[in-house]
Short mmCIF file of N, CA and C in Angstrom, two decimals:
data_model
loop_
_atom_site.label_atom_id
_atom_site.label_comp_id
_atom_site.label_asym_id
_atom_site.label_seq_id
_atom_site.Cartn_x
_atom_site.Cartn_y
_atom_site.Cartn_z
N ALA S 270 0.84 -1.18 0.00
CA ALA S 270 0.00 0.00 0.00
C ALA S 270 0.88 1.24 0.00
N MET S 271 0.39 2.29 -0.66
CA MET S 271 1.10 3.57 -0.68
C MET S 271 0.19 4.64 -0.10
N LEU S 272 0.74 5.39 0.85
CA LEU S 272 -0.02 6.41 1.56
C LEU S 272 0.63 7.76 1.38
N THR S 273 -0.19 8.81 1.44
CA THR S 273 0.37 10.16 1.48
C THR S 273 0.89 10.43 2.89
N GLU S 274 1.54 11.56 3.07
CA GLU S 274 2.03 11.92 4.41
C GLU S 274 0.88 12.06 5.39
N ASP S 275 -0.32 12.36 4.88
CA ASP S 275 -1.49 12.50 5.75
C ASP S 275 -2.20 11.18 6.00
N GLY S 276 -1.65 10.10 5.47
CA GLY S 276 -2.24 8.78 5.70
C GLY S 276 -3.33 8.38 4.73
N GLU S 277 -3.49 9.13 3.63
CA GLU S 277 -4.50 8.78 2.63
C GLU S 277 -3.97 7.67 1.73
N LEU S 278 -4.75 6.61 1.56
CA LEU S 278 -4.37 5.52 0.68
C LEU S 278 -4.52 5.98 -0.76
N VAL S 279 -3.44 5.89 -1.54
CA VAL S 279 -3.50 6.34 -2.93
C VAL S 279 -3.19 5.23 -3.93
N ALA S 280 -2.64 4.11 -3.46
CA ALA S 280 -2.33 3.00 -4.37
C ALA S 280 -2.08 1.74 -3.55
N TYR S 281 -2.35 0.61 -4.19
CA TYR S 281 -2.09 -0.67 -3.53
C TYR S 281 -1.85 -1.73 -4.60
N THR S 282 -1.23 -2.81 -4.19
CA THR S 282 -1.12 -3.98 -5.05
C THR S 282 -1.08 -5.22 -4.18
N VAL S 283 -1.62 -6.32 -4.72
CA VAL S 283 -1.65 -7.60 -4.04
C VAL S 283 -1.28 -8.67 -5.06
N VAL S 284 -0.47 -9.63 -4.65
CA VAL S 284 -0.17 -10.78 -5.49
C VAL S 284 -0.75 -12.01 -4.81
N TRP S 285 -1.64 -12.70 -5.52
CA TRP S 285 -2.27 -13.92 -5.00
C TRP S 285 -1.57 -15.12 -5.64
N ASP S 286 -1.07 -16.01 -4.79
CA ASP S 286 -0.46 -17.24 -5.31
C ASP S 286 -0.84 -18.40 -4.40
N THR S 287 -2.13 -18.53 -4.14
CA THR S 287 -2.62 -19.46 -3.13
C THR S 287 -2.87 -20.87 -3.64
N HIS S 288 -2.80 -21.10 -4.96
CA HIS S 288 -2.99 -22.45 -5.46
C HIS S 288 -1.78 -23.31 -5.12
N ASP S 289 -2.02 -24.61 -4.99
CA ASP S 289 -0.90 -25.52 -4.70
C ASP S 289 0.13 -25.51 -5.82
N THR S 290 -0.35 -25.38 -7.05
CA THR S 290 0.55 -25.26 -8.20
C THR S 290 0.25 -23.91 -8.85
N PRO S 291 0.86 -22.84 -8.35
CA PRO S 291 0.46 -21.49 -8.75
C PRO S 291 1.09 -21.02 -10.06
N VAL S 292 0.73 -21.68 -11.17
CA VAL S 292 1.32 -21.32 -12.46
C VAL S 292 0.85 -19.96 -12.95
N HIS S 293 -0.26 -19.49 -12.40
CA HIS S 293 -0.76 -18.16 -12.77
C HIS S 293 -0.98 -17.31 -11.52
N PRO S 294 0.10 -16.83 -10.90
CA PRO S 294 -0.12 -15.90 -9.79
C PRO S 294 -0.91 -14.71 -10.30
N PHE S 295 -1.77 -14.18 -9.45
CA PHE S 295 -2.71 -13.15 -9.89
C PHE S 295 -2.36 -11.81 -9.23
N LEU S 296 -2.34 -10.79 -10.04
CA LEU S 296 -2.02 -9.44 -9.59
C LEU S 296 -3.28 -8.59 -9.55
N GLU S 297 -3.49 -7.92 -8.45
CA GLU S 297 -4.56 -6.93 -8.33
C GLU S 297 -3.93 -5.62 -7.88
N PHE S 298 -4.30 -4.52 -8.51
CA PHE S 298 -3.74 -3.24 -8.08
C PHE S 298 -4.76 -2.14 -8.31
N GLY S 299 -4.53 -1.02 -7.66
CA GLY S 299 -5.39 0.14 -7.84
C GLY S 299 -4.60 1.41 -7.54
N ILE S 300 -4.90 2.46 -8.30
CA ILE S 300 -4.24 3.75 -8.12
C ILE S 300 -5.31 4.83 -8.13
N HIS S 301 -5.27 5.71 -7.15
CA HIS S 301 -6.21 6.84 -7.12
C HIS S 301 -6.02 7.67 -8.39
N PRO S 302 -7.12 8.07 -9.05
CA PRO S 302 -6.99 8.81 -10.32
C PRO S 302 -6.10 10.03 -10.26
N ASP S 303 -6.01 10.68 -9.09
CA ASP S 303 -5.17 11.88 -8.98
C ASP S 303 -3.68 11.55 -9.00
N TYR S 304 -3.35 10.26 -8.93
CA TYR S 304 -1.94 9.87 -8.82
C TYR S 304 -1.47 8.99 -9.98
N HIS S 305 -2.20 9.00 -11.08
CA HIS S 305 -1.81 8.18 -12.23
C HIS S 305 -0.47 8.61 -12.84
N ASP S 306 -0.16 9.88 -12.80
CA ASP S 306 0.98 10.40 -13.56
C ASP S 306 2.22 10.68 -12.72
N VAL S 307 2.32 10.05 -11.55
CA VAL S 307 3.49 10.34 -10.70
C VAL S 307 4.41 9.13 -10.55
N GLY S 308 4.18 8.09 -11.34
CA GLY S 308 5.10 6.95 -11.36
C GLY S 308 4.81 5.84 -10.37
N LEU S 309 3.68 5.91 -9.67
CA LEU S 309 3.38 4.86 -8.70
C LEU S 309 3.15 3.51 -9.37
N GLY S 310 2.51 3.53 -10.54
CA GLY S 310 2.18 2.29 -11.21
C GLY S 310 3.39 1.43 -11.51
N LYS S 311 4.45 2.03 -12.00
CA LYS S 311 5.67 1.28 -12.30
C LYS S 311 6.24 0.65 -11.04
N VAL S 312 6.25 1.40 -9.97
CA VAL S 312 6.78 0.86 -8.70
C VAL S 312 5.94 -0.32 -8.25
N LEU S 313 4.61 -0.19 -8.32
CA LEU S 313 3.71 -1.26 -7.90
C LEU S 313 3.92 -2.52 -8.74
N LEU S 314 3.96 -2.36 -10.05
CA LEU S 314 4.05 -3.53 -10.92
C LEU S 314 5.44 -4.16 -10.89
N ASP S 315 6.48 -3.36 -10.71
CA ASP S 315 7.82 -3.92 -10.53
C ASP S 315 7.86 -4.80 -9.29
N TRP S 316 7.27 -4.27 -8.20
CA TRP S 316 7.23 -5.04 -6.95
C TRP S 316 6.45 -6.33 -7.15
N ALA S 317 5.29 -6.24 -7.83
CA ALA S 317 4.44 -7.42 -8.04
C ALA S 317 5.16 -8.48 -8.85
N GLU S 318 5.86 -8.06 -9.90
CA GLU S 318 6.56 -9.03 -10.73
C GLU S 318 7.66 -9.73 -9.94
N GLU S 319 8.40 -8.97 -9.17
CA GLU S 319 9.47 -9.56 -8.37
C GLU S 319 8.88 -10.51 -7.32
N THR S 320 7.79 -10.09 -6.68
CA THR S 320 7.14 -10.92 -5.66
C THR S 320 6.60 -12.21 -6.26
N ALA S 321 6.04 -12.13 -7.47
CA ALA S 321 5.45 -13.30 -8.11
C ALA S 321 6.48 -14.37 -8.42
N LYS S 322 7.74 -14.02 -8.49
CA LYS S 322 8.78 -15.01 -8.79
C LYS S 322 8.91 -16.07 -7.70
N ARG S 323 8.33 -15.80 -6.53
CA ARG S 323 8.42 -16.78 -5.45
C ARG S 323 7.64 -18.06 -5.77
N VAL S 324 6.78 -18.03 -6.81
CA VAL S 324 6.04 -19.24 -7.16
C VAL S 324 6.89 -20.23 -7.94
N ILE S 325 7.98 -19.79 -8.51
CA ILE S 325 8.76 -20.66 -9.41
C ILE S 325 9.15 -21.99 -8.76
N PRO S 326 9.66 -22.00 -7.52
CA PRO S 326 10.02 -23.29 -6.91
C PRO S 326 8.82 -24.18 -6.62
N LYS S 327 7.60 -23.63 -6.61
CA LYS S 327 6.40 -24.41 -6.29
C LYS S 327 5.81 -25.09 -7.52
N CYS S 328 6.34 -24.78 -8.70
CA CYS S 328 5.75 -25.26 -9.95
C CYS S 328 6.66 -26.30 -10.62
N PRO S 329 6.08 -27.18 -11.45
CA PRO S 329 6.92 -28.14 -12.19
C PRO S 329 7.95 -27.42 -13.05
N LEU S 330 9.07 -28.07 -13.30
CA LEU S 330 10.16 -27.45 -14.06
C LEU S 330 9.73 -27.06 -15.47
N ASP S 331 8.79 -27.82 -16.05
CA ASP S 331 8.36 -27.53 -17.42
C ASP S 331 7.13 -26.63 -17.49
N ALA S 332 6.69 -26.10 -16.36
CA ALA S 332 5.48 -25.28 -16.33
C ALA S 332 5.72 -23.92 -16.98
N ARG S 333 4.72 -23.43 -17.69
CA ARG S 333 4.74 -22.06 -18.20
C ARG S 333 4.06 -21.19 -17.16
N ILE S 334 4.81 -20.31 -16.55
CA ILE S 334 4.31 -19.48 -15.46
C ILE S 334 4.09 -18.07 -15.99
N SER S 335 2.95 -17.51 -15.67
CA SER S 335 2.69 -16.13 -16.10
C SER S 335 1.91 -15.38 -15.04
N LEU S 336 2.29 -14.14 -14.82
CA LEU S 336 1.59 -13.26 -13.90
C LEU S 336 0.38 -12.69 -14.61
N MET S 337 -0.80 -12.86 -14.00
CA MET S 337 -2.04 -12.44 -14.63
C MET S 337 -2.66 -11.26 -13.88
N CYS S 338 -3.39 -10.45 -14.62
CA CYS S 338 -4.10 -9.32 -14.03
C CYS S 338 -5.30 -8.98 -14.91
N TYR S 339 -6.40 -8.60 -14.30
CA TYR S 339 -7.56 -8.10 -15.03
C TYR S 339 -7.59 -6.59 -14.95
N THR S 340 -8.08 -5.96 -16.00
CA THR S 340 -8.34 -4.53 -15.96
C THR S 340 -9.53 -4.24 -16.84
N LYS S 341 -10.18 -3.14 -16.59
CA LYS S 341 -11.37 -2.79 -17.37
C LYS S 341 -10.95 -2.38 -18.78
N PHE S 342 -11.57 -3.02 -19.77
CA PHE S 342 -11.25 -2.74 -21.16
C PHE S 342 -11.51 -1.27 -21.48
N GLY S 343 -10.52 -0.63 -22.10
CA GLY S 343 -10.68 0.76 -22.51
C GLY S 343 -10.29 1.78 -21.46
N TYR S 344 -9.87 1.32 -20.26
CA TYR S 344 -9.44 2.28 -19.23
C TYR S 344 -7.97 2.62 -19.49
N ALA S 345 -7.75 3.71 -20.19
CA ALA S 345 -6.44 4.05 -20.74
C ALA S 345 -5.31 4.10 -19.70
N PRO S 346 -5.51 4.70 -18.51
CA PRO S 346 -4.37 4.76 -17.58
C PRO S 346 -3.80 3.39 -17.23
N TYR S 347 -4.66 2.40 -17.01
CA TYR S 347 -4.17 1.07 -16.65
C TYR S 347 -3.66 0.33 -17.88
N GLU S 348 -4.37 0.43 -18.99
CA GLU S 348 -3.90 -0.25 -20.20
C GLU S 348 -2.52 0.25 -20.62
N THR S 349 -2.33 1.56 -20.59
CA THR S 349 -1.03 2.14 -20.95
C THR S 349 0.06 1.67 -19.99
N LEU S 350 -0.23 1.73 -18.70
CA LEU S 350 0.74 1.29 -17.69
C LEU S 350 1.14 -0.16 -17.91
N MET S 351 0.15 -1.01 -18.13
CA MET S 351 0.46 -2.43 -18.23
C MET S 351 1.23 -2.75 -19.51
N ARG S 352 0.92 -2.07 -20.59
CA ARG S 352 1.70 -2.27 -21.82
C ARG S 352 3.15 -1.80 -21.62
N GLN S 353 3.32 -0.69 -20.90
CA GLN S 353 4.67 -0.20 -20.62
C GLN S 353 5.47 -1.20 -19.78
N GLN S 354 4.76 -2.00 -19.00
CA GLN S 354 5.41 -3.01 -18.16
C GLN S 354 5.48 -4.37 -18.85
N ASP S 355 5.22 -4.38 -20.17
CA ASP S 355 5.32 -5.59 -21.00
C ASP S 355 4.21 -6.61 -20.77
N PHE S 356 3.10 -6.19 -20.17
CA PHE S 356 1.92 -7.05 -20.13
C PHE S 356 1.23 -6.96 -21.49
N SER S 357 0.63 -8.07 -21.90
CA SER S 357 -0.10 -8.10 -23.17
C SER S 357 -1.52 -8.58 -22.93
N PRO S 358 -2.50 -7.96 -23.59
CA PRO S 358 -3.88 -8.47 -23.47
C PRO S 358 -4.02 -9.75 -24.28
N ILE S 359 -4.46 -10.82 -23.62
CA ILE S 359 -4.58 -12.10 -24.33
C ILE S 359 -5.98 -12.70 -24.22
N ARG S 360 -6.78 -12.24 -23.26
CA ARG S 360 -8.12 -12.79 -23.08
C ARG S 360 -9.06 -11.68 -22.66
N TYR S 361 -10.31 -11.85 -23.02
CA TYR S 361 -11.34 -10.88 -22.66
C TYR S 361 -12.51 -11.61 -22.01
N SER S 362 -13.07 -11.01 -20.97
CA SER S 362 -14.26 -11.57 -20.32
C SER S 362 -15.39 -10.56 -20.48
N TYR S 363 -16.59 -11.08 -20.59
CA TYR S 363 -17.76 -10.23 -20.77
C TYR S 363 -18.76 -10.49 -19.66
N ARG S 364 -19.34 -9.42 -19.16
CA ARG S 364 -20.45 -9.54 -18.22
C ARG S 364 -21.72 -9.34 -19.04
N MET S 365 -22.52 -10.38 -19.12
CA MET S 365 -23.67 -10.36 -20.02
C MET S 365 -24.97 -10.40 -19.22
N LEU S 366 -25.94 -9.63 -19.67
CA LEU S 366 -27.25 -9.56 -19.03
C LEU S 366 -28.32 -9.83 -20.06
N ILE S 367 -29.46 -10.29 -19.60
CA ILE S 367 -30.61 -10.47 -20.49
C ILE S 367 -31.86 -9.97 -19.76
N GLU S 368 -32.67 -9.23 -20.46
CA GLU S 368 -33.94 -8.76 -19.90
C GLU S 368 -34.98 -9.85 -20.13
N MET S 369 -35.46 -10.45 -19.04
CA MET S 369 -36.42 -11.55 -19.13
C MET S 369 -37.84 -10.97 -19.13
N ASP S 370 -38.41 -10.79 -20.32
CA ASP S 370 -39.75 -10.25 -20.40
C ASP S 370 -40.80 -11.31 -20.73
N ALA S 371 -40.35 -12.58 -20.79
CA ALA S 371 -41.27 -13.69 -21.03
C ALA S 371 -40.66 -14.97 -20.48
N GLN S 372 -41.53 -15.95 -20.24
CA GLN S 372 -41.07 -17.24 -19.77
C GLN S 372 -40.21 -17.90 -20.85
N PRO S 373 -39.02 -18.41 -20.51
CA PRO S 373 -38.21 -19.10 -21.53
C PRO S 373 -38.92 -20.35 -22.04
N GLU S 374 -38.57 -20.74 -23.25
CA GLU S 374 -39.14 -21.96 -23.82
C GLU S 374 -38.66 -23.18 -23.03
N THR S 375 -39.50 -24.18 -22.94
CA THR S 375 -39.13 -25.43 -22.28
C THR S 375 -38.09 -26.14 -23.13
N PRO S 376 -36.94 -26.48 -22.54
CA PRO S 376 -35.88 -27.12 -23.35
C PRO S 376 -36.26 -28.55 -23.74
N ILE S 377 -35.77 -28.97 -24.87
CA ILE S 377 -35.93 -30.36 -25.30
C ILE S 377 -34.66 -31.09 -24.89
N LEU S 378 -34.79 -32.02 -23.97
CA LEU S 378 -33.63 -32.71 -23.40
C LEU S 378 -33.42 -34.07 -24.07
N PRO S 379 -32.16 -34.51 -24.13
CA PRO S 379 -31.90 -35.86 -24.64
C PRO S 379 -32.59 -36.90 -23.76
N GLU S 380 -32.87 -38.04 -24.32
CA GLU S 380 -33.53 -39.11 -23.57
C GLU S 380 -32.67 -39.51 -22.37
N GLY S 381 -33.31 -39.66 -21.24
CA GLY S 381 -32.62 -40.07 -20.02
C GLY S 381 -32.04 -38.92 -19.21
N ILE S 382 -32.17 -37.70 -19.70
CA ILE S 382 -31.63 -36.53 -18.99
C ILE S 382 -32.78 -35.73 -18.40
N VAL S 383 -32.67 -35.39 -17.12
CA VAL S 383 -33.65 -34.52 -16.47
C VAL S 383 -32.90 -33.39 -15.78
N ILE S 384 -33.56 -32.24 -15.67
CA ILE S 384 -32.99 -31.12 -14.93
C ILE S 384 -33.75 -30.96 -13.63
N ARG S 385 -33.01 -30.89 -12.55
CA ARG S 385 -33.63 -30.74 -11.23
C ARG S 385 -32.69 -29.96 -10.33
N THR S 386 -33.14 -29.63 -9.14
CA THR S 386 -32.27 -28.95 -8.20
C THR S 386 -31.31 -29.95 -7.57
N TYR S 387 -30.20 -29.43 -7.15
CA TYR S 387 -29.10 -30.19 -6.56
C TYR S 387 -29.46 -30.62 -5.14
N ASN S 388 -29.09 -31.84 -4.76
CA ASN S 388 -29.30 -32.36 -3.40
C ASN S 388 -28.02 -32.16 -2.59
N HIS S 389 -28.11 -31.27 -1.62
CA HIS S 389 -26.94 -30.95 -0.80
C HIS S 389 -27.10 -31.57 0.58
N PRO S 390 -26.07 -32.18 1.13
CA PRO S 390 -24.70 -32.32 0.64
C PRO S 390 -24.43 -33.66 -0.07
N GLU S 391 -25.49 -34.47 -0.25
CA GLU S 391 -25.30 -35.83 -0.78
C GLU S 391 -24.58 -35.85 -2.12
N GLU S 392 -24.82 -34.85 -2.95
CA GLU S 392 -24.25 -34.86 -4.30
C GLU S 392 -23.06 -33.93 -4.46
N LEU S 393 -22.52 -33.45 -3.33
CA LEU S 393 -21.44 -32.46 -3.43
C LEU S 393 -20.20 -33.02 -4.10
N LEU S 394 -19.80 -34.25 -3.79
CA LEU S 394 -18.61 -34.82 -4.41
C LEU S 394 -18.78 -34.89 -5.92
N MET S 395 -19.94 -35.37 -6.37
CA MET S 395 -20.20 -35.48 -7.80
C MET S 395 -20.23 -34.10 -8.45
N LEU S 396 -20.90 -33.15 -7.80
CA LEU S 396 -20.99 -31.79 -8.35
C LEU S 396 -19.61 -31.16 -8.46
N SER S 397 -18.79 -31.30 -7.43
CA SER S 397 -17.46 -30.67 -7.43
C SER S 397 -16.58 -31.27 -8.52
N GLU S 398 -16.70 -32.56 -8.77
CA GLU S 398 -15.90 -33.19 -9.81
C GLU S 398 -16.36 -32.78 -11.21
N VAL S 399 -17.68 -32.70 -11.40
CA VAL S 399 -18.20 -32.26 -12.70
C VAL S 399 -17.76 -30.82 -12.97
N PHE S 400 -17.83 -29.98 -11.95
CA PHE S 400 -17.41 -28.58 -12.10
C PHE S 400 -15.94 -28.52 -12.49
N GLN S 401 -15.10 -29.29 -11.79
CA GLN S 401 -13.67 -29.29 -12.11
C GLN S 401 -13.43 -29.80 -13.52
N ASN S 402 -14.11 -30.88 -13.90
CA ASN S 402 -13.93 -31.44 -15.24
C ASN S 402 -14.33 -30.45 -16.33
N SER S 403 -15.31 -29.60 -16.03
CA SER S 403 -15.76 -28.64 -17.05
C SER S 403 -14.70 -27.61 -17.39
N PHE S 404 -13.69 -27.47 -16.53
CA PHE S 404 -12.61 -26.50 -16.76
C PHE S 404 -11.33 -27.17 -17.24
N GLU S 405 -11.39 -28.45 -17.57
CA GLU S 405 -10.17 -29.19 -17.89
C GLU S 405 -9.41 -28.60 -19.07
N ASP S 406 -10.12 -28.05 -20.07
CA ASP S 406 -9.43 -27.46 -21.22
C ASP S 406 -9.35 -25.94 -21.11
N HIS S 407 -9.56 -25.44 -19.90
CA HIS S 407 -9.54 -23.99 -19.66
C HIS S 407 -8.11 -23.51 -19.50
N PHE S 408 -7.91 -22.26 -19.87
CA PHE S 408 -6.62 -21.60 -19.79
C PHE S 408 -6.01 -21.74 -18.39
N GLY S 409 -4.84 -22.35 -18.30
CA GLY S 409 -4.12 -22.43 -17.03
C GLY S 409 -4.66 -23.45 -16.04
N PHE S 410 -5.48 -24.42 -16.51
CA PHE S 410 -6.09 -25.39 -15.61
C PHE S 410 -5.03 -26.26 -14.94
N VAL S 411 -5.18 -26.45 -13.64
CA VAL S 411 -4.35 -27.38 -12.88
C VAL S 411 -5.30 -28.23 -12.04
N ARG S 412 -5.30 -29.53 -12.27
CA ARG S 412 -6.23 -30.42 -11.57
C ARG S 412 -5.90 -30.53 -10.10
N LYS S 413 -6.95 -30.50 -9.28
CA LYS S 413 -6.81 -30.71 -7.85
C LYS S 413 -7.21 -32.15 -7.53
N SER S 414 -6.69 -32.67 -6.44
CA SER S 414 -7.11 -34.00 -6.00
C SER S 414 -8.57 -33.94 -5.58
N LYS S 415 -9.25 -35.09 -5.59
CA LYS S 415 -10.65 -35.13 -5.14
C LYS S 415 -10.77 -34.62 -3.71
N GLU S 416 -9.79 -34.98 -2.89
CA GLU S 416 -9.84 -34.59 -1.48
C GLU S 416 -9.74 -33.07 -1.34
N GLN S 417 -8.80 -32.47 -2.06
CA GLN S 417 -8.63 -31.02 -1.98
C GLN S 417 -9.84 -30.31 -2.58
N ASN S 418 -10.32 -30.83 -3.69
CA ASN S 418 -11.46 -30.22 -4.37
C ASN S 418 -12.69 -30.19 -3.47
N ILE S 419 -13.02 -31.33 -2.87
CA ILE S 419 -14.22 -31.41 -2.03
C ILE S 419 -14.04 -30.56 -0.77
N GLU S 420 -12.83 -30.53 -0.22
CA GLU S 420 -12.58 -29.71 0.97
C GLU S 420 -12.82 -28.22 0.69
N GLU S 421 -12.35 -27.76 -0.48
CA GLU S 421 -12.55 -26.36 -0.83
C GLU S 421 -14.03 -26.05 -1.05
N TRP S 422 -14.75 -26.96 -1.71
CA TRP S 422 -16.18 -26.76 -1.93
C TRP S 422 -16.95 -26.74 -0.60
N GLN S 423 -16.63 -27.65 0.30
CA GLN S 423 -17.30 -27.68 1.59
C GLN S 423 -17.11 -26.36 2.33
N HIS S 424 -15.87 -25.88 2.31
CA HIS S 424 -15.58 -24.60 2.98
C HIS S 424 -16.34 -23.46 2.31
N TRP S 425 -16.30 -23.42 0.98
CA TRP S 425 -16.94 -22.34 0.24
C TRP S 425 -18.44 -22.30 0.52
N LEU S 426 -19.12 -23.43 0.41
CA LEU S 426 -20.56 -23.45 0.59
C LEU S 426 -20.96 -23.22 2.04
N ALA S 427 -20.14 -23.68 2.97
CA ALA S 427 -20.45 -23.50 4.39
C ALA S 427 -20.30 -22.04 4.82
N THR S 428 -19.47 -21.27 4.11
CA THR S 428 -19.21 -19.89 4.52
C THR S 428 -19.88 -18.85 3.62
N ASP S 429 -20.56 -19.30 2.56
CA ASP S 429 -21.22 -18.37 1.64
C ASP S 429 -22.66 -18.16 2.09
N LYS S 430 -22.95 -16.98 2.61
CA LYS S 430 -24.30 -16.74 3.14
C LYS S 430 -25.36 -16.70 2.05
N TYR S 431 -24.95 -16.61 0.78
CA TYR S 431 -25.92 -16.58 -0.31
C TYR S 431 -26.14 -17.95 -0.95
N PHE S 432 -25.43 -18.95 -0.48
CA PHE S 432 -25.61 -20.29 -1.06
C PHE S 432 -27.02 -20.79 -0.80
N ASP S 433 -27.69 -21.22 -1.86
CA ASP S 433 -29.04 -21.78 -1.77
C ASP S 433 -29.09 -22.97 -2.72
N PRO S 434 -29.15 -24.21 -2.19
CA PRO S 434 -29.13 -25.37 -3.08
C PRO S 434 -30.29 -25.40 -4.06
N ASP S 435 -31.37 -24.68 -3.75
CA ASP S 435 -32.50 -24.62 -4.68
C ASP S 435 -32.18 -23.78 -5.91
N LEU S 436 -31.04 -23.06 -5.89
CA LEU S 436 -30.62 -22.29 -7.05
C LEU S 436 -29.48 -22.96 -7.82
N PHE S 437 -29.11 -24.14 -7.38
CA PHE S 437 -28.13 -24.95 -8.10
C PHE S 437 -28.91 -26.00 -8.89
N PHE S 438 -28.78 -25.97 -10.21
CA PHE S 438 -29.51 -26.90 -11.06
C PHE S 438 -28.54 -27.88 -11.71
N VAL S 439 -28.94 -29.15 -11.75
CA VAL S 439 -28.10 -30.17 -12.35
C VAL S 439 -28.87 -30.90 -13.44
N ALA S 440 -28.15 -31.24 -14.48
CA ALA S 440 -28.69 -32.13 -15.51
C ALA S 440 -28.24 -33.53 -15.13
N MET S 441 -29.21 -34.41 -14.87
CA MET S 441 -28.90 -35.76 -14.38
C MET S 441 -29.14 -36.78 -15.47
N ASP S 442 -28.18 -37.67 -15.60
CA ASP S 442 -28.35 -38.85 -16.44
C ASP S 442 -29.06 -39.88 -15.56
N THR S 443 -30.33 -40.12 -15.83
CA THR S 443 -31.12 -41.00 -14.96
C THR S 443 -30.75 -42.47 -15.12
N ILE S 444 -30.06 -42.80 -16.19
CA ILE S 444 -29.64 -44.19 -16.40
C ILE S 444 -28.41 -44.51 -15.57
N ASN S 445 -27.41 -43.60 -15.64
CA ASN S 445 -26.16 -43.82 -14.91
C ASN S 445 -26.12 -43.11 -13.56
N HIS S 446 -27.17 -42.33 -13.27
CA HIS S 446 -27.26 -41.61 -11.99
C HIS S 446 -26.05 -40.71 -11.76
N THR S 447 -25.72 -39.95 -12.77
CA THR S 447 -24.59 -39.04 -12.67
C THR S 447 -25.00 -37.65 -13.15
N ILE S 448 -24.33 -36.65 -12.61
CA ILE S 448 -24.52 -35.28 -13.06
C ILE S 448 -23.73 -35.10 -14.35
N VAL S 449 -24.38 -34.60 -15.38
CA VAL S 449 -23.71 -34.39 -16.67
C VAL S 449 -23.65 -32.91 -17.06
N GLY S 450 -24.27 -32.06 -16.27
CA GLY S 450 -24.23 -30.62 -16.52
C GLY S 450 -24.75 -29.89 -15.30
N LEU S 451 -24.43 -28.62 -15.20
CA LEU S 451 -24.87 -27.86 -14.03
C LEU S 451 -24.97 -26.37 -14.34
N ALA S 452 -25.82 -25.71 -13.57
CA ALA S 452 -25.94 -24.25 -13.61
C ALA S 452 -26.01 -23.80 -12.16
N LEU S 453 -24.99 -23.09 -11.71
CA LEU S 453 -24.89 -22.65 -10.32
C LEU S 453 -25.32 -21.19 -10.25
N CYS S 454 -26.44 -20.94 -9.62
CA CYS S 454 -27.03 -19.60 -9.61
C CYS S 454 -26.99 -19.03 -8.20
N PHE S 455 -26.90 -17.71 -8.12
CA PHE S 455 -26.86 -17.02 -6.83
C PHE S 455 -27.82 -15.85 -6.86
N PRO S 456 -28.38 -15.49 -5.72
CA PRO S 456 -29.36 -14.40 -5.71
C PRO S 456 -28.76 -13.03 -5.95
N GLN S 457 -27.44 -12.91 -5.83
CA GLN S 457 -26.81 -11.63 -6.12
C GLN S 457 -25.34 -11.83 -6.44
N GLU S 458 -24.76 -10.83 -7.09
CA GLU S 458 -23.35 -10.85 -7.40
C GLU S 458 -22.57 -10.70 -6.09
N PRO S 459 -21.49 -11.49 -5.88
CA PRO S 459 -20.73 -11.33 -4.63
C PRO S 459 -20.28 -9.88 -4.44
N GLY S 460 -20.59 -9.36 -3.27
CA GLY S 460 -20.18 -7.99 -2.94
C GLY S 460 -21.03 -6.91 -3.52
N ASP S 461 -22.10 -7.27 -4.23
CA ASP S 461 -22.95 -6.24 -4.84
C ASP S 461 -24.40 -6.53 -4.52
N ALA S 462 -24.93 -5.88 -3.49
CA ALA S 462 -26.29 -6.12 -3.03
C ALA S 462 -27.34 -5.57 -3.99
N THR S 463 -26.91 -4.81 -5.00
CA THR S 463 -27.88 -4.23 -5.93
C THR S 463 -28.22 -5.15 -7.08
N VAL S 464 -27.47 -6.23 -7.25
CA VAL S 464 -27.69 -7.14 -8.39
C VAL S 464 -28.54 -8.33 -7.96
#
């Protein structure tokens, strides 16, 4: 954190490397708009890059390690700073909304597949594995053991005050009694009571 002489917070940075195999340490930073042009950004990102190097001994020798950071598309002060620090934009995420002015059409499901609400906690192991498998070809995926995966899910759901199993929907294969798809819904965006 960077403070003025009066104790006002004007900039901060955090490096997250909490995964067991942290091939993508994550950088988060912020700079007060009045301080964009005084060189704080370079100091923050230099520190973050040096700090992120501590993950190297925790990763396989052949791993491709990269420091990642999100920023709002089109926000010139951050985009310029990050390009100057040799960061390159490689992926984009979109927040998408739909105005629901009518009941959606009833889906036509394959034979043997039904959609229903998730049974908690009986189906947690199956749900956590299906969720993990759905990210197997995702950028930077590192598989967790079943034990670690289920432990993290148990902690997450036990501490999330917005978790409602009636908002978790699963597509079940009624022949093999397995979850083959899921939609995990929440009553609001984390940290945003207006959504």
